[in-house]
Amino acid sequence: MSATVGATEIIRNADGTLVVAVPPERHHETEDDADTARAGTDGETTPTDAGPSTRLLHPGEGGYDEALAEWDLQQNPDRAPVVSTVSGRQEAMALVHAVAISHDHAVAPAVEALQDPEASGEALRHVLVGGVHSVEDFAAEVAAAEGGDPLPAHQTTKIIGEVLAELE
């Protein structure tokens, strides 16, 4: 599933990885660069290969949470700012826990069982907007509310991404 806003495109793969655009590296001309350009036969400079223009991010990598939040926003750019309600957050915590302990990590049945999918989705979006520390805090809240050890942030983020994709 992909989303496009302006020239920036984020693609979410089925395995939860994200393909994000990488801005071109800035190059400041030095005296050596200017001398080389003047020494050319036609006075023109040729662009150098800037390398890949995209990067594959896995859950848990730096920038993943932010990219996932941006991908979610791109799915519905007209959506109002995210707001987390108490009931939405509680249901979202139960949902993440249910998916995490499920033997097959089935997201669809867990999402279908939600009483208020919109509120749960908003709560999960709110977690993502807060970045990695918000995800870590949410995982600790899930463990305290549902029992067990907190999930690693990358696992929590991956589940959140799968849930948001299912809700779309």
PDB file of N, CA and C in Angstrom, residues 60-146:
ATOM      1  N   GLY A  60      11.614  -0.622  14.491  1.00  0.00           N
ATOM      2  CA  GLY A  60      12.699  -0.530  15.468  1.00  0.00           C
ATOM      3  C   GLY A  60      13.862   0.310  14.997  1.00  0.00           C
ATOM      4  N   GLU A  61      13.967   0.561  13.701  1.00  0.00           N
ATOM      5  CA  GLU A  61      15.046   1.407  13.187  1.00  0.00           C
ATOM      6  C   GLU A  61      14.744   2.862  13.480  1.00  0.00           C
ATOM      7  N   GLY A  62      15.794   3.644  13.607  1.00  0.00           N
ATOM      8  CA  GLY A  62      15.639   5.073  13.800  1.00  0.00           C
ATOM      9  C   GLY A  62      14.837   5.682  12.665  1.00  0.00           C
ATOM     10  N   GLY A  63      13.845   6.468  13.000  1.00  0.00           N
ATOM     11  CA  GLY A  63      13.011   7.126  12.015  1.00  0.00           C
ATOM     12  C   GLY A  63      11.786   6.331  11.598  1.00  0.00           C
ATOM     13  N   TYR A  64      11.707   5.053  12.002  1.00  0.00           N
ATOM     14  CA  TYR A  64      10.582   4.223  11.582  1.00  0.00           C
ATOM     15  C   TYR A  64       9.256   4.740  12.132  1.00  0.00           C
ATOM     16  N   ASP A  65       9.212   5.036  13.424  1.00  0.00           N
ATOM     17  CA  ASP A  65       7.958   5.480  14.039  1.00  0.00           C
ATOM     18  C   ASP A  65       7.441   6.747  13.360  1.00  0.00           C
ATOM     19  N   GLU A  66       8.340   7.672  13.114  1.00  0.00           N
ATOM     20  CA  GLU A  66       7.954   8.925  12.469  1.00  0.00           C
ATOM     21  C   GLU A  66       7.456   8.673  11.048  1.00  0.00           C
ATOM     22  N   ALA A  67       8.140   7.780  10.327  1.00  0.00           N
ATOM     23  CA  ALA A  67       7.735   7.456   8.958  1.00  0.00           C
ATOM     24  C   ALA A  67       6.379   6.753   8.943  1.00  0.00           C
ATOM     25  N   LEU A  68       6.141   5.888   9.925  1.00  0.00           N
ATOM     26  CA  LEU A  68       4.856   5.195   9.994  1.00  0.00           C
ATOM     27  C   LEU A  68       3.733   6.193  10.288  1.00  0.00           C
ATOM     28  N   ALA A  69       3.986   7.142  11.168  1.00  0.00           N
ATOM     29  CA  ALA A  69       2.987   8.179  11.455  1.00  0.00           C
ATOM     30  C   ALA A  69       2.708   8.999  10.192  1.00  0.00           C
ATOM     31  N   GLU A  70       3.756   9.319   9.434  1.00  0.00           N
ATOM     32  CA  GLU A  70       3.586  10.073   8.189  1.00  0.00           C
ATOM     33  C   GLU A  70       2.825   9.240   7.155  1.00  0.00           C
ATOM     34  N   TRP A  71       3.131   7.953   7.058  1.00  0.00           N
ATOM     35  CA  TRP A  71       2.414   7.075   6.136  1.00  0.00           C
ATOM     36  C   TRP A  71       0.930   7.059   6.492  1.00  0.00           C
ATOM     37  N   ASP A  72       0.628   6.931   7.784  1.00  0.00           N
ATOM     38  CA  ASP A  72      -0.764   6.898   8.214  1.00  0.00           C
ATOM     39  C   ASP A  72      -1.466   8.203   7.859  1.00  0.00           C
ATOM     40  N   LEU A  73      -0.804   9.318   8.061  1.00  0.00           N
ATOM     41  CA  LEU A  73      -1.382  10.621   7.706  1.00  0.00           C
ATOM     42  C   LEU A  73      -1.623  10.713   6.196  1.00  0.00           C
ATOM     43  N   GLN A  74      -0.719  10.154   5.416  1.00  0.00           N
ATOM     44  CA  GLN A  74      -0.858  10.185   3.962  1.00  0.00           C
ATOM     45  C   GLN A  74      -2.048   9.355   3.485  1.00  0.00           C
ATOM     46  N   GLN A  75      -2.440   8.363   4.258  1.00  0.00           N
ATOM     47  CA  GLN A  75      -3.585   7.544   3.873  1.00  0.00           C
ATOM     48  C   GLN A  75      -4.859   8.375   3.843  1.00  0.00           C
ATOM     49  N   ASN A  76      -4.932   9.384   4.712  1.00  0.00           N
ATOM     50  CA  ASN A  76      -6.113  10.238   4.778  1.00  0.00           C
ATOM     51  C   ASN A  76      -5.647  11.636   5.180  1.00  0.00           C
ATOM     52  N   PRO A  77      -5.162  12.418   4.210  1.00  0.00           N
ATOM     53  CA  PRO A  77      -4.587  13.729   4.528  1.00  0.00           C
ATOM     54  C   PRO A  77      -5.597  14.736   5.067  1.00  0.00           C
ATOM     55  N   ASP A  78      -6.882  14.490   4.882  1.00  0.00           N
ATOM     56  CA  ASP A  78      -7.893  15.419   5.373  1.00  0.00           C
ATOM     57  C   ASP A  78      -8.337  15.116   6.799  1.00  0.00           C
ATOM     58  N   ARG A  79      -7.750  14.097   7.401  1.00  0.00           N
ATOM     59  CA  ARG A  79      -8.114  13.694   8.754  1.00  0.00           C
ATOM     60  C   ARG A  79      -7.743  14.805   9.732  1.00  0.00           C
ATOM     61  N   ALA A  80      -8.604  15.027  10.691  1.00  0.00           N
ATOM     62  CA  ALA A  80      -8.330  16.021  11.734  1.00  0.00           C
ATOM     63  C   ALA A  80      -7.161  15.540  12.593  1.00  0.00           C
ATOM     64  N   PRO A  81      -6.525  16.434  13.348  1.00  0.00           N
ATOM     65  CA  PRO A  81      -5.431  16.012  14.234  1.00  0.00           C
ATOM     66  C   PRO A  81      -5.892  14.891  15.169  1.00  0.00           C
ATOM     67  N   VAL A  82      -4.964  13.986  15.463  1.00  0.00           N
ATOM     68  CA  VAL A  82      -5.319  12.823  16.275  1.00  0.00           C
ATOM     69  C   VAL A  82      -5.603  13.221  17.718  1.00  0.00           C
ATOM     70  N   VAL A  83      -6.612  12.566  18.266  1.00  0.00           N
ATOM     71  CA  VAL A  83      -7.007  12.799  19.644  1.00  0.00           C
ATOM     72  C   VAL A  83      -7.226  11.430  20.273  1.00  0.00           C
ATOM     73  N   SER A  84      -6.635  11.226  21.408  1.00  0.00           N
ATOM     74  CA  SER A  84      -6.769   9.947  22.087  1.00  0.00           C
ATOM     75  C   SER A  84      -7.758  10.091  23.245  1.00  0.00           C
ATOM     76  N   THR A  85      -8.754   9.204  23.260  1.00  0.00           N
ATOM     77  CA  THR A  85      -9.707   9.187  24.370  1.00  0.00           C
ATOM     78  C   THR A  85      -9.331   8.051  25.311  1.00  0.00           C
ATOM     79  N   VAL A  86      -9.822   8.111  26.527  1.00  0.00           N
ATOM     80  CA  VAL A  86      -9.521   7.070  27.510  1.00  0.00           C
ATOM     81  C   VAL A  86     -10.030   5.721  27.023  1.00  0.00           C
ATOM     82  N   SER A  87     -11.277   5.674  26.559  1.00  0.00           N
ATOM     83  CA  SER A  87     -11.834   4.391  26.118  1.00  0.00           C
ATOM     84  C   SER A  87     -11.116   3.885  24.863  1.00  0.00           C
ATOM     85  N   GLY A  88     -10.767   4.793  23.958  1.00  0.00           N
ATOM     86  CA  GLY A  88     -10.037   4.393  22.759  1.00  0.00           C
ATOM     87  C   GLY A  88      -8.674   3.831  23.098  1.00  0.00           C
ATOM     88  N   ARG A  89      -7.990   4.472  24.043  1.00  0.00           N
ATOM     89  CA  ARG A  89      -6.660   4.004  24.437  1.00  0.00           C
ATOM     90  C   ARG A  89      -6.749   2.638  25.126  1.00  0.00           C
ATOM     91  N   GLN A  90      -7.764   2.459  25.988  1.00  0.00           N
ATOM     92  CA  GLN A  90      -7.920   1.172  26.675  1.00  0.00           C
ATOM     93  C   GLN A  90      -8.193   0.053  25.677  1.00  0.00           C
ATOM     94  N   GLU A  91      -9.055   0.338  24.719  1.00  0.00           N
ATOM     95  CA  GLU A  91      -9.361  -0.679  23.712  1.00  0.00           C
ATOM     96  C   GLU A  91      -8.143  -0.941  22.825  1.00  0.00           C
ATOM     97  N   ALA A  92      -7.379   0.112  22.526  1.00  0.00           N
ATOM     98  CA  ALA A  92      -6.158  -0.048  21.722  1.00  0.00           C
ATOM     99  C   ALA A  92      -5.134  -0.898  22.467  1.00  0.00           C
ATOM    100  N   MET A  93      -5.018  -0.689  23.779  1.00  0.00           N
ATOM    101  CA  MET A  93      -4.075  -1.501  24.561  1.00  0.00           C
ATOM    102  C   MET A  93      -4.483  -2.965  24.545  1.00  0.00           C
ATOM    103  N   ALA A  94      -5.779  -3.230  24.731  1.00  0.00           N
ATOM    104  CA  ALA A  94      -6.269  -4.613  24.703  1.00  0.00           C
ATOM    105  C   ALA A  94      -6.032  -5.238  23.327  1.00  0.00           C
ATOM    106  N   LEU A  95      -6.235  -4.439  22.275  1.00  0.00           N
ATOM    107  CA  LEU A  95      -6.030  -4.920  20.914  1.00  0.00           C
ATOM    108  C   LEU A  95      -4.567  -5.294  20.668  1.00  0.00           C
ATOM    109  N   VAL A  96      -3.654  -4.408  21.016  1.00  0.00           N
ATOM    110  CA  VAL A  96      -2.229  -4.692  20.819  1.00  0.00           C
ATOM    111  C   VAL A  96      -1.818  -5.930  21.606  1.00  0.00           C
ATOM    112  N   HIS A  97      -2.308  -6.051  22.829  1.00  0.00           N
ATOM    113  CA  HIS A  97      -1.999  -7.223  23.646  1.00  0.00           C
ATOM    114  C   HIS A  97      -2.555  -8.497  22.994  1.00  0.00           C
ATOM    115  N   ALA A  98      -3.803  -8.435  22.517  1.00  0.00           N
ATOM    116  CA  ALA A  98      -4.418  -9.617  21.893  1.00  0.00           C
ATOM    117  C   ALA A  98      -3.632 -10.070  20.669  1.00  0.00           C
ATOM    118  N   VAL A  99      -3.192  -9.116  19.853  1.00  0.00           N
ATOM    119  CA  VAL A  99      -2.414  -9.478  18.664  1.00  0.00           C
ATOM    120  C   VAL A  99      -1.061 -10.050  19.083  1.00  0.00           C
ATOM    121  N   ALA A 100      -0.447  -9.438  20.090  1.00  0.00           N
ATOM    122  CA  ALA A 100       0.888  -9.874  20.529  1.00  0.00           C
ATOM    123  C   ALA A 100       0.882 -11.292  21.083  1.00  0.00           C
ATOM    124  N   ILE A 101      -0.163 -11.669  21.803  1.00  0.00           N
ATOM    125  CA  ILE A 101      -0.174 -13.007  22.414  1.00  0.00           C
ATOM    126  C   ILE A 101      -0.838 -14.048  21.521  1.00  0.00           C
ATOM    127  N   SER A 102      -1.465 -13.625  20.451  1.00  0.00           N
ATOM    128  CA  SER A 102      -2.101 -14.548  19.521  1.00  0.00           C
ATOM    129  C   SER A 102      -1.027 -15.435  18.894  1.00  0.00           C
ATOM    130  N   HIS A 103      -1.319 -16.720  18.748  1.00  0.00           N
ATOM    131  CA  HIS A 103      -0.329 -17.643  18.191  1.00  0.00           C
ATOM    132  C   HIS A 103       0.014 -17.315  16.746  1.00  0.00           C
ATOM    133  N   ASP A 104      -0.916 -16.707  15.990  1.00  0.00           N
ATOM    134  CA  ASP A 104      -0.630 -16.377  14.595  1.00  0.00           C
ATOM    135  C   ASP A 104      -0.572 -14.862  14.350  1.00  0.00           C
ATOM    136  N   HIS A 105      -0.638 -14.089  15.435  1.00  0.00           N
ATOM    137  CA  HIS A 105      -0.601 -12.617  15.361  1.00  0.00           C
ATOM    138  C   HIS A 105      -1.636 -12.081  14.374  1.00  0.00           C
ATOM    139  N   ALA A 106      -2.815 -12.693  14.387  1.00  0.00           N
ATOM    140  CA  ALA A 106      -3.887 -12.305  13.470  1.00  0.00           C
ATOM    141  C   ALA A 106      -4.459 -10.945  13.857  1.00  0.00           C
ATOM    142  N   VAL A 107      -4.350  -9.996  12.957  1.00  0.00           N
ATOM    143  CA  VAL A 107      -4.811  -8.635  13.204  1.00  0.00           C
ATOM    144  C   VAL A 107      -6.285  -8.479  12.855  1.00  0.00           C
ATOM    145  N   ALA A 108      -6.714  -9.033  11.723  1.00  0.00           N
ATOM    146  CA  ALA A 108      -8.080  -8.825  11.243  1.00  0.00           C
ATOM    147  C   ALA A 108      -9.143  -9.226  12.272  1.00  0.00           C
ATOM    148  N   PRO A 109      -9.064 -10.425  12.878  1.00  0.00           N
ATOM    149  CA  PRO A 109     -10.100 -10.785  13.856  1.00  0.00           C
ATOM    150  C   PRO A 109     -10.082  -9.869  15.090  1.00  0.00           C
ATOM    151  N   ALA A 110      -8.900  -9.439  15.490  1.00  0.00           N
ATOM    152  CA  ALA A 110      -8.810  -8.546  16.647  1.00  0.00           C
ATOM    153  C   ALA A 110      -9.436  -7.185  16.328  1.00  0.00           C
ATOM    154  N   VAL A 111      -9.215  -6.688  15.112  1.00  0.00           N
ATOM    155  CA  VAL A 111      -9.798  -5.407  14.706  1.00  0.00           C
ATOM    156  C   VAL A 111     -11.318  -5.541  14.587  1.00  0.00           C
ATOM    157  N   GLU A 112     -11.789  -6.660  14.046  1.00  0.00           N
ATOM    158  CA  GLU A 112     -13.234  -6.881  13.908  1.00  0.00           C
ATOM    159  C   GLU A 112     -13.937  -6.904  15.257  1.00  0.00           C
ATOM    160  N   ALA A 113     -13.229  -7.316  16.307  1.00  0.00           N
ATOM    161  CA  ALA A 113     -13.819  -7.406  17.636  1.00  0.00           C
ATOM    162  C   ALA A 113     -13.880  -6.057  18.362  1.00  0.00           C
ATOM    163  N   LEU A 114     -13.307  -5.017  17.789  1.00  0.00           N
ATOM    164  CA  LEU A 114     -13.312  -3.704  18.435  1.00  0.00           C
ATOM    165  C   LEU A 114     -14.724  -3.142  18.530  1.00  0.00           C
ATOM    166  N   GLN A 115     -15.019  -2.527  19.654  1.00  0.00           N
ATOM    167  CA  GLN A 115     -16.309  -1.851  19.802  1.00  0.00           C
ATOM    168  C   GLN A 115     -16.283  -0.489  19.121  1.00  0.00           C
ATOM    169  N   ASP A 116     -15.146   0.194  19.190  1.00  0.00           N
ATOM    170  CA  ASP A 116     -15.023   1.519  18.589  1.00  0.00           C
ATOM    171  C   ASP A 116     -13.701   1.594  17.819  1.00  0.00           C
ATOM    172  N   PRO A 117     -13.685   1.042  16.597  1.00  0.00           N
ATOM    173  CA  PRO A 117     -12.441   1.016  15.823  1.00  0.00           C
ATOM    174  C   PRO A 117     -11.849   2.410  15.584  1.00  0.00           C
ATOM    175  N   GLU A 118     -12.706   3.398  15.383  1.00  0.00           N
ATOM    176  CA  GLU A 118     -12.203   4.752  15.115  1.00  0.00           C
ATOM    177  C   GLU A 118     -11.445   5.299  16.317  1.00  0.00           C
ATOM    178  N   ALA A 119     -11.992   5.135  17.507  1.00  0.00           N
ATOM    179  CA  ALA A 119     -11.323   5.633  18.715  1.00  0.00           C
ATOM    180  C   ALA A 119     -10.022   4.879  18.976  1.00  0.00           C
ATOM    181  N   SER A 120     -10.027   3.580  18.713  1.00  0.00           N
ATOM    182  CA  SER A 120      -8.808   2.785  18.903  1.00  0.00           C
ATOM    183  C   SER A 120      -7.730   3.213  17.914  1.00  0.00           C
ATOM    184  N   GLY A 121      -8.137   3.418  16.664  1.00  0.00           N
ATOM    185  CA  GLY A 121      -7.195   3.877  15.647  1.00  0.00           C
ATOM    186  C   GLY A 121      -6.610   5.235  16.006  1.00  0.00           C
ATOM    187  N   GLU A 122      -7.446   6.136  16.473  1.00  0.00           N
ATOM    188  CA  GLU A 122      -6.965   7.465  16.877  1.00  0.00           C
ATOM    189  C   GLU A 122      -5.979   7.357  18.032  1.00  0.00           C
ATOM    190  N   ALA A 123      -6.254   6.476  18.984  1.00  0.00           N
ATOM    191  CA  ALA A 123      -5.343   6.291  20.113  1.00  0.00           C
ATOM    192  C   ALA A 123      -3.986   5.772  19.629  1.00  0.00           C
ATOM    193  N   LEU A 124      -4.006   4.835  18.691  1.00  0.00           N
ATOM    194  CA  LEU A 124      -2.745   4.292  18.172  1.00  0.00           C
ATOM    195  C   LEU A 124      -1.997   5.332  17.347  1.00  0.00           C
ATOM    196  N   ARG A 125      -2.719   6.147  16.594  1.00  0.00           N
ATOM    197  CA  ARG A 125      -2.069   7.240  15.856  1.00  0.00           C
ATOM    198  C   ARG A 125      -1.422   8.222  16.821  1.00  0.00           C
ATOM    199  N   HIS A 126      -2.100   8.486  17.908  1.00  0.00           N
ATOM    200  CA  HIS A 126      -1.574   9.402  18.927  1.00  0.00           C
ATOM    201  C   HIS A 126      -0.265   8.858  19.498  1.00  0.00           C
ATOM    202  N   VAL A 127      -0.195   7.568  19.696  1.00  0.00           N
ATOM    203  CA  VAL A 127       1.040   6.938  20.180  1.00  0.00           C
ATOM    204  C   VAL A 127       2.164   7.160  19.167  1.00  0.00           C
ATOM    205  N   LEU A 128       1.889   6.918  17.902  1.00  0.00           N
ATOM    206  CA  LEU A 128       2.916   7.071  16.865  1.00  0.00           C
ATOM    207  C   LEU A 128       3.421   8.497  16.749  1.00  0.00           C
ATOM    208  N   VAL A 129       2.511   9.457  16.830  1.00  0.00           N
ATOM    209  CA  VAL A 129       2.900  10.856  16.702  1.00  0.00           C
ATOM    210  C   VAL A 129       3.916  11.229  17.777  1.00  0.00           C
ATOM    211  N   GLY A 130       3.837  10.585  18.920  1.00  0.00           N
ATOM    212  CA  GLY A 130       4.758  10.879  20.019  1.00  0.00           C
ATOM    213  C   GLY A 130       6.159  10.319  19.831  1.00  0.00           C
ATOM    214  N   GLY A 131       6.362   9.481  18.832  1.00  0.00           N
ATOM    215  CA  GLY A 131       7.691   8.941  18.569  1.00  0.00           C
ATOM    216  C   GLY A 131       8.011   7.712  19.399  1.00  0.00           C
ATOM    217  N   VAL A 132       9.272   7.340  19.375  1.00  0.00           N
ATOM    218  CA  VAL A 132       9.701   6.070  19.979  1.00  0.00           C
ATOM    219  C   VAL A 132       9.470   6.028  21.491  1.00  0.00           C
ATOM    220  N   HIS A 133       9.663   7.130  22.179  1.00  0.00           N
ATOM    221  CA  HIS A 133       9.447   7.111  23.636  1.00  0.00           C
ATOM    222  C   HIS A 133       7.969   6.918  23.959  1.00  0.00           C
ATOM    223  N   SER A 134       7.112   7.471  23.144  1.00  0.00           N
ATOM    224  CA  SER A 134       5.677   7.280  23.318  1.00  0.00           C
ATOM    225  C   SER A 134       5.310   5.814  23.100  1.00  0.00           C
ATOM    226  N   VAL A 135       5.918   5.190  22.106  1.00  0.00           N
ATOM    227  CA  VAL A 135       5.666   3.773  21.834  1.00  0.00           C
ATOM    228  C   VAL A 135       6.156   2.920  23.012  1.00  0.00           C
ATOM    229  N   GLU A 136       7.339   3.237  23.537  1.00  0.00           N
ATOM    230  CA  GLU A 136       7.866   2.495  24.696  1.00  0.00           C
ATOM    231  C   GLU A 136       6.949   2.645  25.906  1.00  0.00           C
ATOM    232  N   ASP A 137       6.479   3.861  26.140  1.00  0.00           N
ATOM    233  CA  ASP A 137       5.562   4.095  27.262  1.00  0.00           C
ATOM    234  C   ASP A 137       4.251   3.341  27.063  1.00  0.00           C
ATOM    235  N   PHE A 138       3.755   3.340  25.834  1.00  0.00           N
ATOM    236  CA  PHE A 138       2.523   2.624  25.529  1.00  0.00           C
ATOM    237  C   PHE A 138       2.700   1.127  25.771  1.00  0.00           C
ATOM    238  N   ALA A 139       3.837   0.577  25.346  1.00  0.00           N
ATOM    239  CA  ALA A 139       4.106  -0.854  25.563  1.00  0.00           C
ATOM    240  C   ALA A 139       4.130  -1.181  27.056  1.00  0.00           C
ATOM    241  N   ALA A 140       4.696  -0.286  27.852  1.00  0.00           N
ATOM    242  CA  ALA A 140       4.722  -0.484  29.310  1.00  0.00           C
ATOM    243  C   ALA A 140       3.302  -0.412  29.875  1.00  0.00           C
ATOM    244  N   GLU A 141       2.491   0.496  29.362  1.00  0.00           N
ATOM    245  CA  GLU A 141       1.088   0.599  29.797  1.00  0.00           C
ATOM    246  C   GLU A 141       0.317  -0.666  29.449  1.00  0.00           C
ATOM    247  N   VAL A 142       0.553  -1.194  28.249  1.00  0.00           N
ATOM    248  CA  VAL A 142      -0.119  -2.421  27.829  1.00  0.00           C
ATOM    249  C   VAL A 142       0.244  -3.554  28.792  1.00  0.00           C
ATOM    250  N   ALA A 143       1.514  -3.682  29.114  1.00  0.00           N
ATOM    251  CA  ALA A 143       1.956  -4.739  30.032  1.00  0.00           C
ATOM    252  C   ALA A 143       1.333  -4.568  31.412  1.00  0.00           C
ATOM    253  N   ALA A 144       1.267  -3.336  31.897  1.00  0.00           N
ATOM    254  CA  ALA A 144       0.681  -3.090  33.217  1.00  0.00           C
ATOM    255  C   ALA A 144      -0.821  -3.390  33.220  1.00  0.00           C
ATOM    256  N   ALA A 145      -1.500  -3.034  32.149  1.00  0.00           N
ATOM    257  CA  ALA A 145      -2.950  -3.222  32.086  1.00  0.00           C
ATOM    258  C   ALA A 145      -3.353  -4.660  31.767  1.00  0.00           C
ATOM    259  N   GLU A 146      -2.582  -5.310  30.902  1.00  0.00           N
ATOM    260  CA  GLU A 146      -2.966  -6.629  30.398  1.00  0.00           C
ATOM    261  C   GLU A 146      -2.147  -7.771  30.982  1.00  0.00           C
TER     262      GLU A 146
END
